[in-house]
JSON list of C-alpha atoms in Angstrom, two decimals:
[
{"chain": "A", "resi": 1, "resn": "MET", "atom": "CA", "xyz": [-81.15, 6.34, 95.81]},
{"chain": "A", "resi": 2, "resn": "PHE", "atom": "CA", "xyz": [-84.20, 4.32, 96.83]},
{"chain": "A", "resi": 3, "resn": "THR", "atom": "CA", "xyz": [-86.13, 7.44, 97.79]},
{"chain": "A", "resi": 4, "resn": "THR", "atom": "CA", "xyz": [-86.31, 8.07, 94.04]},
{"chain": "A", "resi": 5, "resn": "TRP", "atom": "CA", "xyz": [-87.58, 4.55, 93.50]},
{"chain": "A", "resi": 6, "resn": "VAL", "atom": "CA", "xyz": [-90.28, 4.99, 96.15]},
{"chain": "A", "resi": 7, "resn": "GLU", "atom": "CA", "xyz": [-91.38, 8.14, 94.36]},
{"chain": "A", "resi": 8, "resn": "ASN", "atom": "CA", "xyz": [-91.37, 6.23, 91.08]},
{"chain": "A", "resi": 9, "resn": "PHE", "atom": "CA", "xyz": [-93.56, 3.44, 92.47]},
{"chain": "A", "resi": 10, "resn": "GLU", "atom": "CA", "xyz": [-95.91, 5.99, 94.05]},
{"chain": "A", "resi": 11, "resn": "ALA", "atom": "CA", "xyz": [-96.26, 7.86, 90.75]},
{"chain": "A", "resi": 12, "resn": "GLU", "atom": "CA", "xyz": [-97.03, 4.64, 88.91]},
{"chain": "A", "resi": 13, "resn": "ALA", "atom": "CA", "xyz": [-99.62, 3.65, 91.51]},
{"chain": "A", "resi": 14, "resn": "GLU", "atom": "CA", "xyz": [-101.33, 7.00, 91.07]},
{"chain": "A", "resi": 15, "resn": "ARG", "atom": "CA", "xyz": [-101.21, 6.68, 87.29]},
{"chain": "A", "resi": 16, "resn": "ARG", "atom": "CA", "xyz": [-102.82, 3.22, 87.44]},
{"chain": "A", "resi": 17, "resn": "LYS", "atom": "CA", "xyz": [-105.51, 4.54, 89.77]},
{"chain": "A", "resi": 18, "resn": "LEU", "atom": "CA", "xyz": [-106.38, 7.35, 87.38]},
{"chain": "A", "resi": 19, "resn": "ALA", "atom": "CA", "xyz": [-106.27, 5.10, 84.31]},
{"chain": "A", "resi": 20, "resn": "GLY", "atom": "CA", "xyz": [-108.41, 2.39, 85.86]},
{"chain": "A", "resi": 21, "resn": "ASP", "atom": "CA", "xyz": [-108.68, -1.22, 84.72]},
{"chain": "A", "resi": 22, "resn": "PRO", "atom": "CA", "xyz": [-109.25, -2.43, 81.18]},
{"chain": "A", "resi": 23, "resn": "ASP", "atom": "CA", "xyz": [-112.87, -3.11, 80.25]},
{"chain": "A", "resi": 24, "resn": "TRP", "atom": "CA", "xyz": [-113.09, -6.77, 81.23]},
{"chain": "A", "resi": 25, "resn": "SER", "atom": "CA", "xyz": [-116.68, -6.98, 80.00]},
{"chain": "A", "resi": 26, "resn": "VAL", "atom": "CA", "xyz": [-115.57, -6.98, 76.35]},
{"chain": "A", "resi": 27, "resn": "GLY", "atom": "CA", "xyz": [-114.22, -10.49, 76.82]},
{"chain": "A", "resi": 28, "resn": "ALA", "atom": "CA", "xyz": [-111.10, -12.01, 75.32]},
{"chain": "A", "resi": 29, "resn": "ARG", "atom": "CA", "xyz": [-110.18, -14.79, 72.94]},
{"chain": "A", "resi": 30, "resn": "LEU", "atom": "CA", "xyz": [-107.19, -16.93, 73.79]},
{"chain": "A", "resi": 31, "resn": "HIS", "atom": "CA", "xyz": [-105.95, -20.04, 72.01]},
{"chain": "A", "resi": 32, "resn": "PRO", "atom": "CA", "xyz": [-105.92, -23.05, 74.39]},
{"chain": "A", "resi": 33, "resn": "ASP", "atom": "CA", "xyz": [-102.11, -23.22, 74.23]},
{"chain": "A", "resi": 34, "resn": "VAL", "atom": "CA", "xyz": [-101.85, -19.53, 75.14]},
{"chain": "A", "resi": 35, "resn": "VAL", "atom": "CA", "xyz": [-104.33, -20.08, 77.99]},
{"chain": "A", "resi": 36, "resn": "LYS", "atom": "CA", "xyz": [-102.00, -22.67, 79.52]},
{"chain": "A", "resi": 37, "resn": "SER", "atom": "CA", "xyz": [-99.06, -20.31, 79.16]},
{"chain": "A", "resi": 38, "resn": "VAL", "atom": "CA", "xyz": [-100.87, -17.35, 80.74]},
{"chain": "A", "resi": 39, "resn": "GLN", "atom": "CA", "xyz": [-102.10, -19.57, 83.59]},
{"chain": "A", "resi": 40, "resn": "ARG", "atom": "CA", "xyz": [-98.51, -20.49, 84.44]},
{"chain": "A", "resi": 41, "resn": "PHE", "atom": "CA", "xyz": [-97.34, -16.89, 84.38]},
{"chain": "A", "resi": 42, "resn": "GLN", "atom": "CA", "xyz": [-100.30, -15.90, 86.54]},
{"chain": "A", "resi": 43, "resn": "VAL", "atom": "CA", "xyz": [-99.14, -18.35, 89.21]},
{"chain": "A", "resi": 44, "resn": "GLY", "atom": "CA", "xyz": [-95.65, -16.89, 89.07]},
{"chain": "A", "resi": 45, "resn": "GLU", "atom": "CA", "xyz": [-96.96, -13.35, 89.59]},
{"chain": "A", "resi": 46, "resn": "SER", "atom": "CA", "xyz": [-99.24, -14.25, 92.50]},
{"chain": "A", "resi": 47, "resn": "GLY", "atom": "CA", "xyz": [-96.81, -14.72, 95.41]},
{"chain": "A", "resi": 48, "resn": "ASP", "atom": "CA", "xyz": [-97.19, -12.64, 98.54]},
{"chain": "A", "resi": 49, "resn": "GLY", "atom": "CA", "xyz": [-93.51, -11.62, 98.56]},
{"chain": "A", "resi": 50, "resn": "ALA", "atom": "CA", "xyz": [-93.30, -12.08, 102.33]},
{"chain": "A", "resi": 51, "resn": "ASN", "atom": "CA", "xyz": [-89.82, -13.60, 102.23]},
{"chain": "A", "resi": 52, "resn": "LEU", "atom": "CA", "xyz": [-88.40, -10.79, 100.07]},
{"chain": "A", "resi": 53, "resn": "ILE", "atom": "CA", "xyz": [-90.10, -8.11, 102.17]},
{"chain": "A", "resi": 54, "resn": "ALA", "atom": "CA", "xyz": [-88.62, -9.58, 105.35]},
{"chain": "A", "resi": 55, "resn": "LYS", "atom": "CA", "xyz": [-85.11, -9.59, 103.85]},
{"chain": "A", "resi": 56, "resn": "ALA", "atom": "CA", "xyz": [-85.48, -6.03, 102.54]},
{"chain": "A", "resi": 57, "resn": "GLY", "atom": "CA", "xyz": [-85.96, -4.57, 106.02]},
{"chain": "A", "resi": 58, "resn": "THR", "atom": "CA", "xyz": [-87.83, -1.46, 107.11]},
{"chain": "A", "resi": 59, "resn": "GLY", "atom": "CA", "xyz": [-85.80, 1.30, 105.44]},
{"chain": "A", "resi": 60, "resn": "THR", "atom": "CA", "xyz": [-86.48, 3.15, 102.21]},
{"chain": "A", "resi": 61, "resn": "TYR", "atom": "CA", "xyz": [-85.47, 0.09, 100.20]},
{"chain": "A", "resi": 62, "resn": "GLY", "atom": "CA", "xyz": [-87.95, -1.99, 102.17]},
{"chain": "A", "resi": 63, "resn": "THR", "atom": "CA", "xyz": [-90.71, 0.48, 101.30]},
{"chain": "A", "resi": 64, "resn": "ALA", "atom": "CA", "xyz": [-89.79, 0.26, 97.61]},
{"chain": "A", "resi": 65, "resn": "VAL", "atom": "CA", "xyz": [-89.81, -3.55, 97.76]},
{"chain": "A", "resi": 66, "resn": "ARG", "atom": "CA", "xyz": [-93.32, -3.59, 99.23]},
{"chain": "A", "resi": 67, "resn": "MET", "atom": "CA", "xyz": [-94.45, -1.38, 96.35]},
{"chain": "A", "resi": 68, "resn": "PHE", "atom": "CA", "xyz": [-92.72, -3.70, 93.88]},
{"chain": "A", "resi": 69, "resn": "VAL", "atom": "CA", "xyz": [-94.53, -6.69, 95.37]},
{"chain": "A", "resi": 70, "resn": "ALA", "atom": "CA", "xyz": [-97.84, -4.81, 95.11]},
{"chain": "A", "resi": 71, "resn": "GLU", "atom": "CA", "xyz": [-97.21, -4.31, 91.39]},
{"chain": "A", "resi": 72, "resn": "GLU", "atom": "CA", "xyz": [-96.47, -8.01, 90.92]},
{"chain": "A", "resi": 73, "resn": "GLN", "atom": "CA", "xyz": [-99.69, -8.88, 92.74]},
{"chain": "A", "resi": 74, "resn": "ASN", "atom": "CA", "xyz": [-101.54, -6.48, 90.47]},
{"chain": "A", "resi": 75, "resn": "HIS", "atom": "CA", "xyz": [-100.12, -8.36, 87.49]},
{"chain": "A", "resi": 76, "resn": "ALA", "atom": "CA", "xyz": [-101.52, -11.58, 88.92]},
{"chain": "A", "resi": 77, "resn": "ARG", "atom": "CA", "xyz": [-104.90, -9.90, 89.44]},
{"chain": "A", "resi": 78, "resn": "MET", "atom": "CA", "xyz": [-105.02, -8.59, 85.87]},
{"chain": "A", "resi": 79, "resn": "LEU", "atom": "CA", "xyz": [-104.02, -11.95, 84.42]},
{"chain": "A", "resi": 80, "resn": "GLU", "atom": "CA", "xyz": [-106.73, -13.61, 86.50]},
{"chain": "A", "resi": 81, "resn": "HIS", "atom": "CA", "xyz": [-109.32, -11.16, 85.16]},
{"chain": "A", "resi": 82, "resn": "LEU", "atom": "CA", "xyz": [-108.01, -11.73, 81.64]},
{"chain": "A", "resi": 83, "resn": "LEU", "atom": "CA", "xyz": [-108.42, -15.48, 81.98]},
{"chain": "A", "resi": 84, "resn": "ARG", "atom": "CA", "xyz": [-111.93, -15.00, 83.34]},
{"chain": "A", "resi": 85, "resn": "ALA", "atom": "CA", "xyz": [-112.72, -12.67, 80.43]},
{"chain": "A", "resi": 86, "resn": "ALA", "atom": "CA", "xyz": [-111.72, -15.55, 78.17]},
{"chain": "A", "resi": 87, "resn": "GLY", "atom": "CA", "xyz": [-113.87, -17.98, 80.16]},
{"chain": "A", "resi": 88, "resn": "GLN", "atom": "CA", "xyz": [-110.86, -19.78, 81.60]},
{"chain": "A", "resi": 89, "resn": "PRO", "atom": "CA", "xyz": [-109.82, -20.59, 85.19]},
{"chain": "A", "resi": 90, "resn": "THR", "atom": "CA", "xyz": [-106.57, -19.93, 87.00]},
{"chain": "A", "resi": 91, "resn": "ILE", "atom": "CA", "xyz": [-104.41, -22.76, 88.32]},
{"chain": "A", "resi": 92, "resn": "SER", "atom": "CA", "xyz": [-103.14, -23.10, 91.87]},
{"chain": "A", "resi": 93, "resn": "SER", "atom": "CA", "xyz": [-99.55, -24.11, 91.18]},
{"chain": "A", "resi": 94, "resn": "HIS", "atom": "CA", "xyz": [-96.97, -25.11, 88.58]},
{"chain": "A", "resi": 95, "resn": "TRP", "atom": "CA", "xyz": [-93.65, -26.86, 88.98]},
{"chain": "A", "resi": 96, "resn": "THR", "atom": "CA", "xyz": [-91.59, -24.08, 87.37]},
{"chain": "A", "resi": 97, "resn": "ASP", "atom": "CA", "xyz": [-92.88, -21.54, 89.88]},
{"chain": "A", "resi": 98, "resn": "ALA", "atom": "CA", "xyz": [-92.19, -23.93, 92.76]},
{"chain": "A", "resi": 99, "resn": "VAL", "atom": "CA", "xyz": [-88.56, -24.30, 91.63]},
{"chain": "A", "resi": 100, "resn": "PHE", "atom": "CA", "xyz": [-88.08, -20.54, 91.35]},
{"chain": "A", "resi": 101, "resn": "VAL", "atom": "CA", "xyz": [-89.57, -19.93, 94.79]},
{"chain": "A", "resi": 102, "resn": "ARG", "atom": "CA", "xyz": [-87.38, -22.53, 96.47]},
{"chain": "A", "resi": 103, "resn": "LEU", "atom": "CA", "xyz": [-84.27, -21.23, 94.76]},
{"chain": "A", "resi": 104, "resn": "ARG", "atom": "CA", "xyz": [-85.06, -17.62, 95.68]},
{"chain": "A", "resi": 105, "resn": "ARG", "atom": "CA", "xyz": [-85.57, -18.48, 99.33]},
{"chain": "A", "resi": 106, "resn": "ALA", "atom": "CA", "xyz": [-82.48, -20.67, 99.61]},
{"chain": "A", "resi": 107, "resn": "LEU", "atom": "CA", "xyz": [-80.04, -17.99, 100.74]},
{"chain": "A", "resi": 108, "resn": "GLY", "atom": "CA", "xyz": [-79.97, -14.25, 101.36]},
{"chain": "A", "resi": 109, "resn": "LEU", "atom": "CA", "xyz": [-81.32, -11.15, 99.70]},
{"chain": "A", "resi": 110, "resn": "ARG", "atom": "CA", "xyz": [-78.65, -11.01, 97.02]},
{"chain": "A", "resi": 111, "resn": "LEU", "atom": "CA", "xyz": [-79.39, -14.47, 95.66]},
{"chain": "A", "resi": 112, "resn": "GLU", "atom": "CA", "xyz": [-83.10, -13.81, 95.78]},
{"chain": "A", "resi": 113, "resn": "LEU", "atom": "CA", "xyz": [-82.64, -10.64, 93.74]},
{"chain": "A", "resi": 114, "resn": "MET", "atom": "CA", "xyz": [-80.45, -12.47, 91.22]},
{"chain": "A", "resi": 115, "resn": "VAL", "atom": "CA", "xyz": [-83.17, -15.08, 90.72]},
{"chain": "A", "resi": 116, "resn": "LEU", "atom": "CA", "xyz": [-85.85, -12.40, 90.60]},
{"chain": "A", "resi": 117, "resn": "LEU", "atom": "CA", "xyz": [-83.84, -10.59, 87.94]},
{"chain": "A", "resi": 118, "resn": "ILE", "atom": "CA", "xyz": [-83.92, -13.77, 85.85]},
{"chain": "A", "resi": 119, "resn": "ALA", "atom": "CA", "xyz": [-87.71, -14.00, 86.15]},
{"chain": "A", "resi": 120, "resn": "GLU", "atom": "CA", "xyz": [-88.21, -10.30, 85.36]},
{"chain": "A", "resi": 121, "resn": "THR", "atom": "CA", "xyz": [-85.90, -10.46, 82.33]},
{"chain": "A", "resi": 122, "resn": "VAL", "atom": "CA", "xyz": [-87.64, -13.52, 80.89]},
{"chain": "A", "resi": 123, "resn": "ALA", "atom": "CA", "xyz": [-90.96, -11.76, 81.50]},
{"chain": "A", "resi": 124, "resn": "LEU", "atom": "CA", "xyz": [-89.82, -8.82, 79.34]},
{"chain": "A", "resi": 125, "resn": "ARG", "atom": "CA", "xyz": [-89.64, -11.03, 76.26]},
{"chain": "A", "resi": 126, "resn": "TYR", "atom": "CA", "xyz": [-92.72, -13.06, 77.15]},
{"chain": "A", "resi": 127, "resn": "TYR", "atom": "CA", "xyz": [-95.09, -10.15, 77.65]},
{"chain": "A", "resi": 128, "resn": "ARG", "atom": "CA", "xyz": [-93.81, -8.50, 74.50]},
{"chain": "A", "resi": 129, "resn": "ALA", "atom": "CA", "xyz": [-94.65, -11.71, 72.62]},
{"chain": "A", "resi": 130, "resn": "LEU", "atom": "CA", "xyz": [-98.09, -11.79, 74.26]},
{"chain": "A", "resi": 131, "resn": "ARG", "atom": "CA", "xyz": [-98.73, -8.15, 73.37]},
{"chain": "A", "resi": 132, "resn": "ASP", "atom": "CA", "xyz": [-97.44, -8.25, 69.81]},
{"chain": "A", "resi": 133, "resn": "GLY", "atom": "CA", "xyz": [-98.59, -11.76, 68.91]},
{"chain": "A", "resi": 134, "resn": "SER", "atom": "CA", "xyz": [-102.13, -11.54, 70.20]},
{"chain": "A", "resi": 135, "resn": "ARG", "atom": "CA", "xyz": [-104.90, -10.43, 67.88]},
{"chain": "A", "resi": 136, "resn": "ASP", "atom": "CA", "xyz": [-107.18, -9.70, 70.81]},
{"chain": "A", "resi": 137, "resn": "PRO", "atom": "CA", "xyz": [-107.28, -6.04, 72.01]},
{"chain": "A", "resi": 138, "resn": "LEU", "atom": "CA", "xyz": [-107.84, -6.91, 75.69]},
{"chain": "A", "resi": 139, "resn": "VAL", "atom": "CA", "xyz": [-104.96, -9.40, 75.74]},
{"chain": "A", "resi": 140, "resn": "ALA", "atom": "CA", "xyz": [-102.65, -6.87, 74.08]},
{"chain": "A", "resi": 141, "resn": "ASP", "atom": "CA", "xyz": [-103.71, -4.14, 76.52]},
{"chain": "A", "resi": 142, "resn": "VAL", "atom": "CA", "xyz": [-103.07, -6.27, 79.62]},
{"chain": "A", "resi": 143, "resn": "ALA", "atom": "CA", "xyz": [-99.72, -7.51, 78.29]},
{"chain": "A", "resi": 144, "resn": "ASP", "atom": "CA", "xyz": [-98.63, -3.95, 77.51]},
{"chain": "A", "resi": 145, "resn": "ARG", "atom": "CA", "xyz": [-99.52, -2.72, 81.00]},
{"chain": "A", "resi": 146, "resn": "ILE", "atom": "CA", "xyz": [-97.53, -5.51, 82.62]},
{"chain": "A", "resi": 147, "resn": "LEU", "atom": "CA", "xyz": [-94.61, -5.07, 80.22]},
{"chain": "A", "resi": 148, "resn": "ARG", "atom": "CA", "xyz": [-94.26, -1.40, 81.14]},
{"chain": "A", "resi": 149, "resn": "ASP", "atom": "CA", "xyz": [-93.95, -2.38, 84.81]},
{"chain": "A", "resi": 150, "resn": "GLU", "atom": "CA", "xyz": [-91.41, -5.11, 84.08]},
{"chain": "A", "resi": 151, "resn": "GLU", "atom": "CA", "xyz": [-89.27, -2.61, 82.17]},
{"chain": "A", "resi": 152, "resn": "ARG", "atom": "CA", "xyz": [-88.96, -0.66, 85.43]},
{"chain": "A", "resi": 153, "resn": "HIS", "atom": "CA", "xyz": [-88.48, -3.69, 87.66]},
{"chain": "A", "resi": 154, "resn": "VAL", "atom": "CA", "xyz": [-85.26, -4.85, 85.96]},
{"chain": "A", "resi": 155, "resn": "PRO", "atom": "CA", "xyz": [-83.29, -1.63, 86.70]},
{"chain": "A", "resi": 156, "resn": "PHE", "atom": "CA", "xyz": [-84.81, -1.55, 90.19]},
{"chain": "A", "resi": 157, "resn": "HIS", "atom": "CA", "xyz": [-83.30, -4.94, 91.06]},
{"chain": "A", "resi": 158, "resn": "GLN", "atom": "CA", "xyz": [-80.04, -4.03, 89.34]},
{"chain": "A", "resi": 159, "resn": "ALA", "atom": "CA", "xyz": [-79.78, -0.89, 91.46]},
{"chain": "A", "resi": 160, "resn": "ARG", "atom": "CA", "xyz": [-79.93, -2.95, 94.67]},
{"chain": "A", "resi": 161, "resn": "LEU", "atom": "CA", "xyz": [-77.52, -5.61, 93.45]},
{"chain": "A", "resi": 162, "resn": "GLY", "atom": "CA", "xyz": [-74.86, -3.04, 92.60]},
{"chain": "A", "resi": 163, "resn": "ARG", "atom": "CA", "xyz": [-71.56, -4.29, 91.20]},
{"chain": "A", "resi": 164, "resn": "VAL", "atom": "CA", "xyz": [-71.48, -8.04, 90.74]},
{"chain": "A", "resi": 165, "resn": "GLY", "atom": "CA", "xyz": [-68.26, -10.02, 90.58]},
{"chain": "A", "resi": 166, "resn": "ARG", "atom": "CA", "xyz": [-67.27, -12.33, 87.75]},
{"chain": "A", "resi": 167, "resn": "ALA", "atom": "CA", "xyz": [-68.09, -15.52, 89.63]},
{"chain": "A", "resi": 168, "resn": "ALA", "atom": "CA", "xyz": [-71.55, -14.25, 90.55]},
{"chain": "A", "resi": 169, "resn": "ARG", "atom": "CA", "xyz": [-72.17, -13.11, 86.96]},
{"chain": "A", "resi": 170, "resn": "ALA", "atom": "CA", "xyz": [-71.10, -16.51, 85.63]},
{"chain": "A", "resi": 171, "resn": "PHE", "atom": "CA", "xyz": [-73.43, -18.23, 88.10]},
{"chain": "A", "resi": 172, "resn": "TRP", "atom": "CA", "xyz": [-76.26, -15.89, 87.08]},
{"chain": "A", "resi": 173, "resn": "TRP", "atom": "CA", "xyz": [-75.73, -16.56, 83.38]},
{"chain": "A", "resi": 174, "resn": "LEU", "atom": "CA", "xyz": [-75.80, -20.30, 84.02]},
{"chain": "A", "resi": 175, "resn": "LEU", "atom": "CA", "xyz": [-79.10, -20.02, 85.88]},
{"chain": "A", "resi": 176, "resn": "PHE", "atom": "CA", "xyz": [-80.48, -17.57, 83.35]},
{"chain": "A", "resi": 177, "resn": "ALA", "atom": "CA", "xyz": [-79.68, -19.75, 80.33]},
{"chain": "A", "resi": 178, "resn": "GLY", "atom": "CA", "xyz": [-81.30, -22.74, 82.01]},
{"chain": "A", "resi": 179, "resn": "ALA", "atom": "CA", "xyz": [-84.38, -20.71, 82.88]},
{"chain": "A", "resi": 180, "resn": "VAL", "atom": "CA", "xyz": [-84.80, -19.33, 79.36]},
{"chain": "A", "resi": 181, "resn": "VAL", "atom": "CA", "xyz": [-84.51, -22.78, 77.78]},
{"chain": "A", "resi": 182, "resn": "THR", "atom": "CA", "xyz": [-86.97, -24.19, 80.33]},
{"chain": "A", "resi": 183, "resn": "VAL", "atom": "CA", "xyz": [-89.53, -21.44, 79.70]},
{"chain": "A", "resi": 184, "resn": "ALA", "atom": "CA", "xyz": [-89.13, -21.76, 75.93]},
{"chain": "A", "resi": 185, "resn": "HIS", "atom": "CA", "xyz": [-89.79, -25.49, 76.16]},
{"chain": "A", "resi": 186, "resn": "ASP", "atom": "CA", "xyz": [-92.59, -25.29, 78.72]},
{"chain": "A", "resi": 187, "resn": "HIS", "atom": "CA", "xyz": [-94.39, -22.45, 76.92]},
{"chain": "A", "resi": 188, "resn": "GLY", "atom": "CA", "xyz": [-93.42, -23.58, 73.43]},
{"chain": "A", "resi": 189, "resn": "PRO", "atom": "CA", "xyz": [-96.96, -24.30, 72.12]},
{"chain": "A", "resi": 190, "resn": "GLY", "atom": "CA", "xyz": [-98.24, -20.96, 73.40]},
{"chain": "A", "resi": 191, "resn": "LEU", "atom": "CA", "xyz": [-95.25, -19.06, 72.02]},
{"chain": "A", "resi": 192, "resn": "ARG", "atom": "CA", "xyz": [-95.80, -20.61, 68.59]},
{"chain": "A", "resi": 193, "resn": "GLN", "atom": "CA", "xyz": [-99.39, -19.38, 68.63]},
{"chain": "A", "resi": 194, "resn": "LEU", "atom": "CA", "xyz": [-97.99, -15.90, 69.33]},
{"chain": "A", "resi": 195, "resn": "GLY", "atom": "CA", "xyz": [-95.65, -16.12, 66.36]},
{"chain": "A", "resi": 196, "resn": "VAL", "atom": "CA", "xyz": [-92.46, -16.86, 68.31]},
{"chain": "A", "resi": 197, "resn": "ARG", "atom": "CA", "xyz": [-90.62, -20.16, 67.92]},
{"chain": "A", "resi": 198, "resn": "PRO", "atom": "CA", "xyz": [-89.02, -21.54, 71.13]},
{"chain": "A", "resi": 199, "resn": "TRP", "atom": "CA", "xyz": [-85.47, -21.25, 69.75]},
{"chain": "A", "resi": 200, "resn": "GLN", "atom": "CA", "xyz": [-86.24, -17.69, 68.70]},
{"chain": "A", "resi": 201, "resn": "PHE", "atom": "CA", "xyz": [-87.43, -16.89, 72.22]},
{"chain": "A", "resi": 202, "resn": "VAL", "atom": "CA", "xyz": [-84.13, -18.19, 73.64]},
{"chain": "A", "resi": 203, "resn": "VAL", "atom": "CA", "xyz": [-81.90, -16.34, 71.17]},
{"chain": "A", "resi": 204, "resn": "GLU", "atom": "CA", "xyz": [-83.79, -13.05, 71.42]},
{"chain": "A", "resi": 205, "resn": "THR", "atom": "CA", "xyz": [-83.94, -13.11, 75.21]},
{"chain": "A", "resi": 206, "resn": "LEU", "atom": "CA", "xyz": [-80.21, -13.80, 75.52]},
{"chain": "A", "resi": 207, "resn": "GLY", "atom": "CA", "xyz": [-79.51, -11.05, 73.01]},
{"chain": "A", "resi": 208, "resn": "MET", "atom": "CA", "xyz": [-81.73, -8.60, 74.88]},
{"chain": "A", "resi": 209, "resn": "VAL", "atom": "CA", "xyz": [-79.76, -9.18, 78.07]},
{"chain": "A", "resi": 210, "resn": "ARG", "atom": "CA", "xyz": [-76.47, -8.46, 76.34]},
{"chain": "A", "resi": 211, "resn": "ARG", "atom": "CA", "xyz": [-77.77, -5.33, 74.62]},
{"chain": "A", "resi": 212, "resn": "GLN", "atom": "CA", "xyz": [-79.19, -3.90, 77.83]},
{"chain": "A", "resi": 213, "resn": "GLY", "atom": "CA", "xyz": [-76.14, -4.79, 79.89]},
{"chain": "A", "resi": 214, "resn": "ILE", "atom": "CA", "xyz": [-78.15, -6.72, 82.47]},
{"chain": "A", "resi": 215, "resn": "MET", "atom": "CA", "xyz": [-75.83, -8.28, 85.07]},
{"chain": "A", "resi": 216, "resn": "GLY", "atom": "CA", "xyz": [-72.91, -6.70, 83.27]},
{"chain": "A", "resi": 217, "resn": "GLY", "atom": "CA", "xyz": [-71.42, -4.93, 86.29]},
{"chain": "A", "resi": 218, "resn": "VAL", "atom": "CA", "xyz": [-73.87, -2.25, 87.29]},
{"chain": "A", "resi": 219, "resn": "ALA", "atom": "CA", "xyz": [-72.19, 0.87, 88.61]},
{"chain": "A", "resi": 220, "resn": "HIS", "atom": "CA", "xyz": [-74.68, 1.54, 91.39]},
{"chain": "A", "resi": 221, "resn": "GLU", "atom": "CA", "xyz": [-73.59, 1.12, 94.97]},
{"chain": "A", "resi": 222, "resn": "ILE", "atom": "CA", "xyz": [-75.59, -1.16, 97.22]},
{"chain": "A", "resi": 223, "resn": "SER", "atom": "CA", "xyz": [-77.59, 1.00, 99.56]},
{"chain": "A", "resi": 224, "resn": "ARG", "atom": "CA", "xyz": [-80.88, 1.48, 101.35]}
]
């Protein structure tokens, strides 16, 4: 199964290489509240993934994970360039990212993937808001590129998790609901500038998870 995912990641890497980067020289305009929001997401995308890579092992799945991490690092790079195009700096850390990292590393691969799935799912709604709510072409372009990757990352993590029992699903939903509310509050000013109210972000993200059947008992077997 993960041979197909390796091929998928390889094809996307080749596509990105051929497409090249956006034209950073055109500059970007970001509202100060959106700047703060993008800075925080940039921190979250910038990890080296060493802990996940070590847990994934050296098989085909491990190869796919390294390619996944490379895509996440590319997101961080693009967001950094976007901030620079807007004349804004990156930040070195944020408390929400620190909490996610500690939680992910607490136990084994399965818990880390469950927490990662939360982050990737929240990112789906966030980058769609950034793409659709921004009036700046460069911002919309970068958000769309990242969003297309995140749409592939969610099923990738689901494929590795396989079937999840009721207790694990209940635990995941508890963490997920807390994360969505936290992000909506923490990024509230930026979301409002993008035309999304915090409560709307929460409701729509929860609804998206139900519609897409995320963590609803995926039929894939766990394999490498």
